[in-house]
Coordinates of C-alpha atoms in Angstrom, one line a residue:
Chain A
X1 CA 0.2 0.1 0.4
X2 CA 1.2 3.3 -1.0
X3 CA 0.7 6.7 1.2
X4 CA -1.8 8.5 0.0
X5 CA -1.7 11.3 2.3
X6 CA 0.7 12.3 4.3
X7 CA 1.0 14.8 7.6
X8 CA 4.3 15.2 9.6
X9 CA 5.0 17.3 12.2
X10 CA 1.9 19.6 11.4
X11 CA 1.6 22.5 13.6
X12 CA -1.2 25.3 13.0
X13 CA -2.0 28.2 15.2
X14 CA -4.6 30.5 15.1
X15 CA -2.8 34.1 16.5
X16 CA -0.9 33.1 19.4
X17 CA -2.6 29.9 20.3
X18 CA -1.2 26.8 19.1
X19 CA -4.4 24.1 18.0
X20 CA -2.5 21.8 16.5
X21 CA 0.6 21.2 18.1
X22 CA 2.0 18.2 16.7
X23 CA -0.1 15.8 14.0
X24 CA 1.8 13.2 12.2
X25 CA -0.6 10.5 10.4
X26 CA -1.3 8.8 7.3
X27 CA -3.7 7.4 5.0
X28 CA -3.2 4.8 2.6
X29 CA -5.1 4.3 -0.4
X30 CA -8.2 2.4 0.0
X31 CA -8.5 2.7 3.6
X32 CA -11.0 4.4 6.0
X33 CA -8.7 6.5 8.5
X34 CA -10.5 7.7 11.7
X35 CA -9.2 11.2 13.7
X36 CA -11.1 10.5 17.1
X37 CA -10.8 12.8 19.8
X38 CA -13.2 15.4 22.0
X39 CA -14.0 18.8 21.7
X40 CA -11.3 21.4 20.7
X41 CA -8.7 18.5 20.3
X42 CA -7.6 20.2 17.0
X43 CA -9.8 17.9 14.6
X44 CA -11.3 20.4 12.3
X45 CA -8.4 22.4 12.8
X46 CA -6.1 19.6 11.2
X47 CA -8.8 19.0 8.1
X48 CA -9.2 22.6 7.4
X49 CA -5.5 22.8 7.3
X50 CA -5.0 19.6 4.9
X51 CA -7.9 21.3 2.5
X52 CA -6.2 24.8 2.5
X53 CA -8.3 26.7 4.3
X54 CA -5.7 27.3 7.2
X55 CA -1.9 28.1 6.4
X56 CA 0.0 25.6 8.6
X57 CA 3.1 27.0 11.1
X58 CA 5.3 24.2 10.9
X59 CA 4.9 20.7 9.0
X60 CA 4.4 19.4 5.6
X61 CA 1.5 17.7 4.3
X62 CA 2.3 15.6 1.1
X63 CA -1.1 14.3 -1.2
X64 CA -0.1 12.0 -3.6
X65 CA 3.5 12.6 -3.9
X66 CA 3.1 16.7 -4.0
X67 CA 3.5 18.7 -1.3
X68 CA 0.4 20.5 -0.7
X69 CA 0.6 22.5 2.4
X70 CA 0.2 26.2 2.4
X71 CA -1.0 25.9 -1.3
X72 CA -4.7 27.4 -2.0
X73 CA -7.5 25.6 -1.2
X74 CA -9.1 25.5 -4.9
X75 CA -5.6 23.8 -6.4
X76 CA -5.7 21.3 -3.5
X77 CA -9.6 20.4 -4.7
X78 CA -8.4 20.0 -8.3
X79 CA -6.0 17.0 -7.6
X80 CA -8.9 15.3 -6.0
X81 CA -9.2 16.0 -2.7
X82 CA -12.8 17.0 -1.4
X83 CA -14.0 17.6 2.1
X84 CA -17.4 17.7 3.2
X85 CA -16.9 20.3 6.4
X86 CA -18.0 20.6 9.8
X87 CA -21.5 21.9 10.6
X88 CA -22.2 21.0 6.4
X89 CA -21.9 24.5 5.3
X90 CA -24.0 24.0 2.3
X91 CA -25.7 26.9 0.1
X92 CA -28.4 27.9 1.8
X93 CA -30.1 29.7 -1.1
X94 CA -29.3 27.3 -3.7
X95 CA -31.1 24.2 -4.6
X96 CA -30.1 20.9 -3.7
X97 CA -29.2 20.4 -7.4
X98 CA -27.2 23.6 -7.9
X99 CA -25.5 22.4 -4.2
X100 CA -24.3 19.3 -6.4
X101 CA -23.4 21.0 -9.5
X102 CA -21.1 23.1 -7.5
X103 CA -19.3 20.0 -6.3
X104 CA -18.2 19.5 -9.4
X105 CA -17.3 23.0 -10.2
X106 CA -13.6 22.0 -11.4
X107 CA -14.6 19.4 -13.7
X108 CA -15.6 19.5 -17.5
X109 CA -16.2 15.8 -18.3
X110 CA -20.3 16.4 -18.6
X111 CA -20.9 12.6 -19.3
X112 CA -19.2 11.6 -16.1
X113 CA -20.3 14.3 -14.1
X114 CA -24.0 13.4 -15.0
X115 CA -23.3 9.5 -13.8
X116 CA -21.6 10.7 -10.6
X117 CA -25.0 13.1 -10.0
X118 CA -26.9 9.8 -10.8
X119 CA -24.5 8.1 -8.2
X120 CA -24.6 10.5 -5.4
X121 CA -29.1 10.5 -6.1
X122 CA -28.4 6.3 -5.7
X123 CA -26.4 6.9 -2.1
X124 CA -29.0 9.4 -0.6
X125 CA -32.3 9.0 -2.6
X126 CA -33.6 11.5 0.0
X127 CA -31.4 14.3 -2.3
X128 CA -33.6 13.0 -5.1
X129 CA -37.0 14.1 -3.8
X130 CA -35.7 17.4 -2.7
X131 CA -33.9 18.0 -5.9
X132 CA -35.4 21.4 -6.6
X133 CA -35.7 22.6 -2.7
X134 CA -33.8 25.5 -1.8
X135 CA -31.0 23.6 0.7
X136 CA -31.4 25.9 3.7
X137 CA -35.1 24.8 4.0
X138 CA -34.2 20.9 4.9
X139 CA -33.5 19.2 7.9
X140 CA -30.4 18.8 9.2
X141 CA -29.7 15.1 8.0
X142 CA -30.8 16.1 4.8
X143 CA -28.2 19.0 4.4
X144 CA -25.4 16.6 6.0
X145 CA -26.5 13.9 2.8
X146 CA -25.9 17.0 0.6
X147 CA -23.0 18.1 2.1
X148 CA -21.4 14.6 1.9
X149 CA -23.0 14.1 -1.7
X150 CA -21.5 17.5 -3.0
X151 CA -18.1 16.4 -1.6
X152 CA -18.5 13.5 -4.0
X153 CA -19.4 15.5 -6.7
X154 CA -16.0 16.6 -6.9
X155 CA -14.8 12.9 -7.9
X156 CA -12.3 12.7 -4.8
X157 CA -9.5 10.4 -4.6
X158 CA -9.2 11.0 -0.9
X159 CA -12.6 12.4 1.0
X160 CA -12.3 14.2 4.0
X161 CA -15.5 14.1 6.2
X162 CA -15.8 16.3 9.3
X163 CA -18.6 15.1 12.1
X164 CA -20.8 13.8 9.0
X165 CA -22.9 12.3 12.1
X166 CA -23.0 15.7 14.4
X167 CA -26.9 16.5 15.8
X168 CA -28.4 13.7 13.9
X169 CA -31.0 11.2 15.1
X170 CA -29.6 7.9 16.0
X171 CA -31.2 6.0 12.9
X172 CA -29.4 9.0 10.3
X173 CA -26.3 8.3 12.4
X174 CA -26.4 4.3 11.3
X175 CA -27.1 5.2 7.7
X176 CA -24.4 7.9 7.6
X177 CA -22.0 5.2 8.6
X178 CA -23.5 2.8 6.3
X179 CA -23.1 5.1 3.6
X180 CA -19.4 5.6 4.4
X181 CA -18.3 1.9 4.2
X182 CA -20.4 2.5 0.6
X183 CA -18.4 5.2 -0.8
X184 CA -15.3 3.1 0.0
X185 CA -16.8 0.4 -2.0
X186 CA -16.6 2.9 -4.7
X187 CA -12.7 2.9 -4.4
X188 CA -12.5 6.0 -2.3
X189 CA -10.4 6.5 0.3
X190 CA -11.6 8.3 3.5
X191 CA -10.0 10.6 6.6
X192 CA -13.3 10.7 8.7
X193 CA -13.2 12.6 12.0
X194 CA -15.9 11.8 14.7
X195 CA -16.9 12.7 18.4
X196 CA -18.9 9.4 18.1
X197 CA -15.9 7.3 18.4
X198 CA -17.1 3.4 18.8
X199 CA -19.2 4.2 15.5
X200 CA -16.1 5.5 13.8
X201 CA -14.0 2.4 15.3
X202 CA -16.5 0.4 13.9
X203 CA -16.3 1.2 10.0
X204 CA -12.7 2.7 10.2
X205 CA -9.3 0.2 9.5
X206 CA -7.1 2.4 11.2
X207 CA -7.7 5.4 14.1
X208 CA -5.3 8.1 15.4
X209 CA -6.6 9.8 19.0
X210 CA -6.2 13.5 19.0
X211 CA -5.5 15.3 22.0
X212 CA -5.1 19.1 22.9
X213 CA -3.5 19.4 19.5
X214 CA -1.1 16.0 19.5
X215 CA -1.3 12.5 18.3
X216 CA -1.7 10.6 21.7
X217 CA -2.0 7.0 20.2
X218 CA -2.9 5.3 16.9
X219 CA -3.1 1.9 15.5
X220 CA -5.7 -0.7 14.1
X221 CA -9.2 0.7 14.9
X222 CA -9.9 -2.7 16.0
X223 CA -7.2 -2.6 18.5
X224 CA -8.1 0.9 19.9
X225 CA -11.6 0.2 20.1
X226 CA -10.3 -2.5 22.8
X227 CA -7.9 -0.3 24.3
X228 CA -8.6 0.6 28.4
X229 CA -7.7 4.0 27.9
X230 CA -9.4 4.9 24.7
X231 CA -12.5 2.8 25.9
X232 CA -12.5 5.1 29.3
X233 CA -11.9 8.6 27.5
X234 CA -13.9 8.2 24.4
X235 CA -16.3 5.3 24.8
X236 CA -18.1 6.1 27.8
X237 CA -16.7 2.6 29.4
Chain B
X1 CA -50.2 31.9 29.1
X2 CA -49.2 34.2 31.5
X3 CA -51.1 37.5 32.0
X4 CA -48.0 39.6 30.7
X5 CA -47.6 37.3 27.5
X6 CA -50.9 37.8 26.4
X7 CA -51.1 41.9 27.1
X8 CA -47.7 41.8 24.7
X9 CA -49.7 39.7 22.4
X10 CA -52.5 42.2 22.1
X11 CA -50.1 44.9 22.1
X12 CA -48.4 43.6 19.2
X13 CA -51.4 42.9 17.3
X14 CA -52.5 46.1 17.7
X15 CA -49.6 47.7 16.7
X16 CA -49.5 45.5 14.0
X17 CA -53.3 46.7 13.0
X18 CA -52.0 50.5 13.2
X19 CA -49.1 50.0 10.8
X20 CA -51.3 48.3 8.2
X21 CA -53.7 51.1 8.6
X22 CA -51.0 53.8 8.8
X23 CA -49.9 51.8 5.3
X24 CA -52.8 51.8 3.7
X25 CA -54.1 55.1 4.2
X26 CA -50.3 56.6 2.9
X27 CA -51.0 54.3 -0.2
X28 CA -54.5 55.4 -0.9
X29 CA -53.2 59.1 -0.6
X30 CA -50.8 58.4 -3.2
X31 CA -52.9 57.0 -5.5
X32 CA -55.2 59.4 -5.3
X33 CA -52.3 61.9 -6.0
X34 CA -51.5 60.2 -9.0
X35 CA -55.1 60.1 -10.4
X36 CA -55.7 63.6 -10.2
X37 CA -52.6 64.2 -11.6
X38 CA -53.0 62.1 -14.4
X39 CA -56.4 63.5 -14.8
X40 CA -55.2 66.7 -15.2
X41 CA -52.7 66.1 -17.5
X42 CA -52.0 62.9 -18.8
X43 CA -49.3 63.7 -21.1
X44 CA -47.4 65.8 -18.2
X45 CA -48.1 62.4 -16.4
X46 CA -46.3 60.3 -19.2
X47 CA -43.7 62.5 -19.8
X48 CA -42.9 62.6 -16.0
X49 CA -42.8 58.8 -15.8
X50 CA -40.6 58.5 -19.1
X51 CA -38.0 60.9 -17.7
X52 CA -37.9 59.2 -14.0
X53 CA -37.8 55.9 -15.7
X54 CA -34.4 56.8 -17.4
X55 CA -33.3 58.5 -14.1
X56 CA -34.0 55.1 -13.1
X57 CA -32.2 53.1 -15.3
X58 CA -29.2 55.2 -14.6
X59 CA -29.3 54.5 -11.1
X60 CA -29.8 50.8 -11.4
X61 CA -26.2 50.6 -13.2
X62 CA -24.5 52.2 -10.0
X63 CA -26.9 50.6 -7.6
X64 CA -25.9 46.9 -9.0
X65 CA -22.6 48.0 -8.1
X66 CA -23.2 48.6 -4.5
X67 CA -25.2 45.6 -4.2
X68 CA -22.9 43.2 -5.9
X69 CA -20.1 44.2 -3.8
X70 CA -22.5 44.1 -0.5
X71 CA -23.7 40.5 -1.5
X72 CA -20.1 39.2 -1.7
X73 CA -18.5 40.6 1.0
X74 CA -21.0 42.5 2.9
X75 CA -19.4 45.9 2.5
X76 CA -21.1 49.2 2.0
X77 CA -18.5 50.6 -1.4
X78 CA -18.3 54.0 -0.5
X79 CA -15.9 54.4 -3.1
X80 CA -18.7 53.3 -5.9
X81 CA -20.2 56.6 -6.5
X82 CA -17.4 58.0 -7.0
X83 CA -15.6 55.6 -9.5
X84 CA -19.0 56.3 -11.2
X85 CA -17.8 60.3 -10.9
X86 CA -14.2 59.3 -12.5
X87 CA -16.1 57.3 -15.1
X88 CA -18.3 60.6 -16.3
X89 CA -14.9 62.7 -16.2
X90 CA -12.8 60.4 -18.1
X91 CA -15.7 60.4 -20.6
X92 CA -15.5 63.7 -20.9
X93 CA -12.2 64.1 -21.4
X94 CA -12.0 61.1 -23.8
X95 CA -14.5 62.5 -26.1
X96 CA -14.3 66.4 -26.1
X97 CA -10.4 66.6 -25.4
X98 CA -8.7 63.5 -26.7
X99 CA -10.4 62.9 -29.6
X100 CA -11.9 66.4 -29.8
X101 CA -15.4 65.5 -30.8
X102 CA -18.1 67.8 -29.7
X103 CA -20.9 67.8 -32.0
X104 CA -22.7 64.5 -33.7
X105 CA -21.4 63.0 -36.6
X106 CA -20.7 59.1 -37.4
X107 CA -16.8 59.5 -36.3
X108 CA -18.1 60.8 -33.0
X109 CA -20.1 58.0 -32.7
X110 CA -17.5 55.9 -33.1
X111 CA -15.5 57.7 -30.4
X112 CA -18.6 57.2 -28.4
X113 CA -18.7 53.2 -28.5
X114 CA -14.9 53.4 -28.3
X115 CA -15.5 55.1 -25.0
X116 CA -18.0 52.7 -23.7
X117 CA -15.3 50.0 -23.8
X118 CA -12.5 52.4 -22.4
X119 CA -14.8 53.4 -19.8
X120 CA -15.8 50.2 -18.7
X121 CA -12.5 48.7 -18.7
X122 CA -10.7 51.3 -17.2
X123 CA -13.4 51.3 -14.5
X124 CA -13.5 47.6 -14.0
X125 CA -9.6 47.8 -13.4
X126 CA -9.6 50.9 -11.1
X127 CA -12.3 49.0 -8.8
X128 CA -10.4 45.8 -9.1
X129 CA -7.4 47.5 -8.0
X130 CA -9.1 49.0 -4.9
X131 CA -10.3 45.9 -3.8
X132 CA -6.8 44.0 -4.0
X133 CA -5.1 47.1 -2.3
X134 CA -7.6 48.6 0.0
X135 CA -9.8 46.1 0.9
X136 CA -8.4 42.5 0.6
X137 CA -6.3 42.7 3.7
X138 CA -9.1 43.5 5.9
X139 CA -11.3 40.8 4.9
X140 CA -11.2 39.4 7.9
X141 CA -10.9 42.3 10.1
X142 CA -14.0 43.8 12.3
X143 CA -16.5 45.5 9.6
X144 CA -16.0 49.1 10.6
X145 CA -12.2 48.6 9.0
X146 CA -13.0 47.9 5.3
X147 CA -15.8 50.4 6.2
X148 CA -13.9 53.2 7.0
X149 CA -11.4 52.5 4.3
X150 CA -14.5 52.7 1.9
X151 CA -14.9 56.1 3.0
X152 CA -11.1 57.2 2.9
X153 CA -10.9 55.6 -1.2
X154 CA -14.3 57.6 -1.8
X155 CA -12.2 60.9 -0.8
X156 CA -9.2 60.0 -2.9
X157 CA -11.4 59.3 -5.7
X158 CA -13.3 62.4 -4.9
X159 CA -10.2 64.5 -4.9
X160 CA -8.3 62.7 -8.1
X161 CA -11.7 64.0 -9.5
X162 CA -11.1 67.5 -8.1
X163 CA -8.1 68.3 -9.5
X164 CA -9.2 66.5 -12.9
X165 CA -12.3 68.3 -13.6
X166 CA -11.7 71.6 -11.2
X167 CA -14.0 72.8 -8.6
X168 CA -17.1 74.0 -10.3
X169 CA -19.3 71.6 -12.8
X170 CA -18.4 71.4 -16.3
X171 CA -20.6 71.6 -19.2
X172 CA -20.1 69.4 -22.5
X173 CA -21.6 69.1 -25.9
X174 CA -23.3 65.6 -26.8
X175 CA -22.0 63.6 -29.6
X176 CA -25.0 61.3 -29.8
X177 CA -27.5 62.5 -32.8
X178 CA -29.7 65.6 -30.9
X179 CA -33.5 65.8 -31.1
X180 CA -36.7 64.6 -29.7
X181 CA -40.4 63.0 -30.9
X182 CA -43.8 63.6 -29.9
X183 CA -46.6 61.0 -29.3
X184 CA -49.8 62.2 -28.6
X185 CA -48.6 65.5 -26.6
X186 CA -45.5 63.5 -24.9
X187 CA -42.2 64.9 -25.8
X188 CA -39.3 62.6 -25.5
X189 CA -35.8 63.4 -26.2
X190 CA -33.6 60.8 -28.0
X191 CA -31.3 61.3 -24.9
X192 CA -33.7 59.6 -22.7
X193 CA -33.7 56.8 -25.5
X194 CA -29.9 56.7 -25.7
X195 CA -30.1 56.3 -21.6
X196 CA -32.4 53.3 -22.1
X197 CA -30.9 51.9 -25.1
X198 CA -27.6 51.6 -23.6
X199 CA -28.7 50.8 -20.2
X200 CA -30.7 47.7 -20.9
X201 CA -28.5 45.5 -22.5
X202 CA -26.1 46.0 -19.9
X203 CA -28.6 45.0 -17.3
X204 CA -29.6 41.9 -19.4
X205 CA -26.2 41.0 -19.5
X206 CA -25.3 41.5 -16.0
X207 CA -28.1 38.9 -14.9
X208 CA -27.0 36.4 -17.5
X209 CA -23.5 36.4 -16.1
X210 CA -24.7 36.2 -12.8
X211 CA -27.4 33.3 -13.2
X212 CA -26.1 31.7 -15.8
X213 CA -22.2 31.4 -16.1
X214 CA -19.8 29.3 -14.2
X215 CA -18.1 32.3 -12.9
X216 CA -21.6 33.7 -11.5
X217 CA -22.5 30.5 -10.0
X218 CA -18.7 30.7 -8.4
X219 CA -20.2 34.5 -7.1
X220 CA -23.4 33.1 -5.8
X221 CA -21.5 30.4 -4.0
X222 CA -18.9 32.7 -2.2
X223 CA -21.4 35.4 -1.6
X224 CA -23.0 32.4 0.6
X225 CA -20.1 31.3 2.2
X226 CA -16.5 31.7 1.1
X227 CA -15.1 28.6 3.1
X228 CA -17.4 26.4 1.5
X229 CA -16.6 27.9 -1.8
X230 CA -12.9 27.0 -1.5
X231 CA -13.9 23.6 -1.0
X232 CA -15.9 23.7 -4.1
X233 CA -12.6 24.6 -6.1
X234 CA -13.6 28.3 -6.3
X235 CA -11.0 30.7 -6.7
X236 CA -12.5 33.0 -4.1
X237 CA -9.9 35.4 -4.4
X238 CA -10.5 35.8 -8.3
X239 CA -14.1 35.6 -7.8
X240 CA -14.1 38.5 -5.7
X241 CA -12.0 40.6 -8.1
X242 CA -14.4 39.5 -11.1
X243 CA -17.4 41.2 -8.5
X244 CA -15.6 44.3 -8.5
X245 CA -14.8 44.4 -12.3
X246 CA -18.2 43.7 -12.7
X247 CA -19.6 46.6 -10.6
X248 CA -16.8 48.8 -12.0
X249 CA -17.5 48.5 -15.7
X250 CA -21.1 49.2 -14.6
X251 CA -20.3 52.4 -12.8
X252 CA -18.0 53.2 -15.8
X253 CA -20.8 53.0 -18.4
X254 CA -23.0 54.9 -16.4
X255 CA -20.8 57.7 -16.4
X256 CA -20.6 57.9 -19.9
X257 CA -24.2 57.8 -20.1
X258 CA -24.4 60.7 -17.6
X259 CA -22.0 62.4 -19.3
X260 CA -23.6 62.8 -22.8
X261 CA -27.3 62.7 -21.9
X262 CA -26.7 65.9 -18.6
X263 CA -24.0 67.3 -20.5
X264 CA -22.2 67.7 -17.1
X265 CA -19.5 66.5 -14.9
X266 CA -18.7 67.7 -11.5
X267 CA -16.1 66.3 -9.1
X268 CA -18.9 65.5 -6.1
X269 CA -21.4 63.8 -9.0
X270 CA -20.5 60.7 -6.8
X271 CA -22.1 62.3 -3.5
X272 CA -25.4 63.3 -5.6
X273 CA -25.8 60.4 -7.3
X274 CA -24.0 57.4 -5.7
X275 CA -26.1 58.4 -2.5
X276 CA -29.5 57.8 -4.8
X277 CA -27.9 54.5 -6.1
X278 CA -27.0 53.3 -2.6
X279 CA -30.5 54.2 -1.1
X280 CA -31.7 52.6 -4.1
X281 CA -30.0 49.2 -3.6
X282 CA -30.8 49.5 0.4
X283 CA -34.5 50.1 -0.6
X284 CA -34.7 46.9 -2.9
X285 CA -32.9 45.0 -0.5
X286 CA -29.0 45.4 -0.8
X287 CA -27.2 42.2 -1.9
X288 CA -30.5 41.4 -4.4
X289 CA -29.7 42.2 -8.0
X290 CA -33.7 42.4 -8.9
X291 CA -33.9 44.6 -5.4
X292 CA -31.5 47.1 -7.1
X293 CA -33.0 47.4 -10.3
X294 CA -36.3 47.8 -8.8
X295 CA -35.6 50.1 -6.1
X296 CA -33.8 52.3 -8.6
X297 CA -36.5 52.6 -11.0
X298 CA -38.7 53.3 -8.1
X299 CA -36.5 56.1 -7.2
X300 CA -36.2 57.4 -10.7
X301 CA -39.8 57.3 -10.7
X302 CA -40.8 58.7 -7.6
X303 CA -38.6 61.7 -8.4
X304 CA -39.7 62.1 -12.3
X305 CA -43.7 62.0 -11.0
X306 CA -42.5 64.5 -7.9
X307 CA -40.6 67.0 -10.1
X308 CA -42.7 67.0 -13.0
X309 CA -46.2 66.4 -12.2
X310 CA -48.6 69.5 -12.2
X311 CA -49.8 69.1 -8.7
X312 CA -46.4 68.5 -6.7
X313 CA -44.1 69.0 -4.6
X314 CA -41.6 70.2 -7.1
X315 CA -37.7 69.6 -7.6
X316 CA -36.7 71.6 -4.6
X317 CA -38.2 68.7 -2.3
X318 CA -37.1 65.8 -4.8
X319 CA -34.5 64.5 -1.9
X320 CA -36.8 65.0 0.8
X321 CA -39.5 63.0 -1.0
X322 CA -37.1 60.2 -1.7
X323 CA -35.6 59.7 1.6
X324 CA -38.9 60.1 3.3
X325 CA -40.4 57.5 1.4
X326 CA -36.9 55.4 2.3
X327 CA -37.2 55.9 6.2
X328 CA -40.9 54.8 6.0
X329 CA -40.3 51.4 3.6
X330 CA -37.3 50.6 6.2
X331 CA -39.7 51.0 8.9
X332 CA -42.1 48.5 7.6
X333 CA -39.6 46.2 6.0
X334 CA -36.2 46.7 7.3
X335 CA -34.6 44.0 5.1
X336 CA -36.0 46.4 1.5
X337 CA -38.7 45.2 -1.1
X338 CA -36.9 41.6 -2.1
X339 CA -34.1 41.6 0.5
X340 CA -34.1 38.4 2.5
X341 CA -33.6 38.1 6.4
X342 CA -30.0 37.7 7.1
X343 CA -30.0 34.8 9.6
X344 CA -29.9 31.4 7.9
X345 CA -26.6 30.0 8.6
X346 CA -26.7 27.1 11.7

């Protein structure tokens, strides 16, 4: 297996405050890797930096053998690294269709886009029912589906998912995690951030535990799920 | 429900009732005023309307620049009116001094169209430059910082205008074919038609760009959520530059149209017309393109009718009437005619 994404000694600061102190992680082709940790541990900051929304203070990020740290966000998307961000961030005054079309903003291959559009609607049949509805008027769960579907429209090689289960009803949480597995079956590599650690460890191959900006543990997801310290801190055991 | 809550509800209902009654009375009075004017002199009524509308389309060109920029970075670009003024001064110099045209001839018409292209490009470039050097750094700063910068840029442009045009107004000859025609007692000057003939295609082109093109889609996405737009692969900086370029081009075109149809330039045009255009944008609902055009046409019409009708307050009350209506409208509809309520983000 080759490393698709490699983050090395990453540091990210908001002004004087160091939010990410020391993060190193790798994601290999075809894997689901999860980054778990409590609120404010620096998970979203890490993801935002990978996507180029924030500039790192130190460290390197390599994607498909190319340095992407400090690059503009739109150039990173072009390389096939798409993100469904925290809090969904769909375009509320646009229809579901327009939102999905925007996901394919950088692509020109009309026929393939149309196929991907169908794929996303198959993955989330609910979106098909709401296709012409303004995205801002949908429920939280539907908006989350849209956010993931929109990221899929960018034809990602690596998909970053930031808290896809946040604020959703338990039924929908299960559905989202099932979808994550389905997305991997389409050959898309996934880096998943979750507060719902048990569900995340369930679907993931490997996991990293982030605590106050530093990677504290890493390993196979199934091992970490059994680890006493992890269980105590994140699985409520 | 507690007694207090009930009292509150009752007060609220009473207030709404009062507001509606006042609103209806105002509407009835306005309709009554329009009707008696119409009966007294239909030709004058139509004349005033046409002059009003032709002013309105000019306001619309400028108002769009305010609303475009506000829509995308939530900045009231105070310098926009002054950009329009510079456009007018540039056009006057281009046509009358650089090319020495001061009367209507085929050659002069060619110069006019050359000037339209030049003034639109130059204004677009200047506006992009202003954004790049004055506003971009302040994008994540508190809202007051770019606002005061915009006021500063407005003064800078105004003083450039003062140097260039002199402290008093200057008059110029139009190079467009002069004349007028009459339909059943209504006299329409050709200049009125020219203003509409140039403005309308620009407005349509503008709407097409924003709603139908890829660049327009990027603009709308950036306006709603910049970070999300970046995650879609949209080059946000370039999209904002493009928005300033569009607004600038429209302001430049408005400058030329104004200079040629009114034959006048003055360094403080930006203050006069800019304020009216800004008011149009707010009245229509700032951030909404259709709103800006609607607001501009309404204000043009209100001014035209007020100034031109036999029974009216007359020109000296023009501004007073416009702003009184704005204040009233804001009290009832704070988001403007087509504005959307702001809270949408979770």
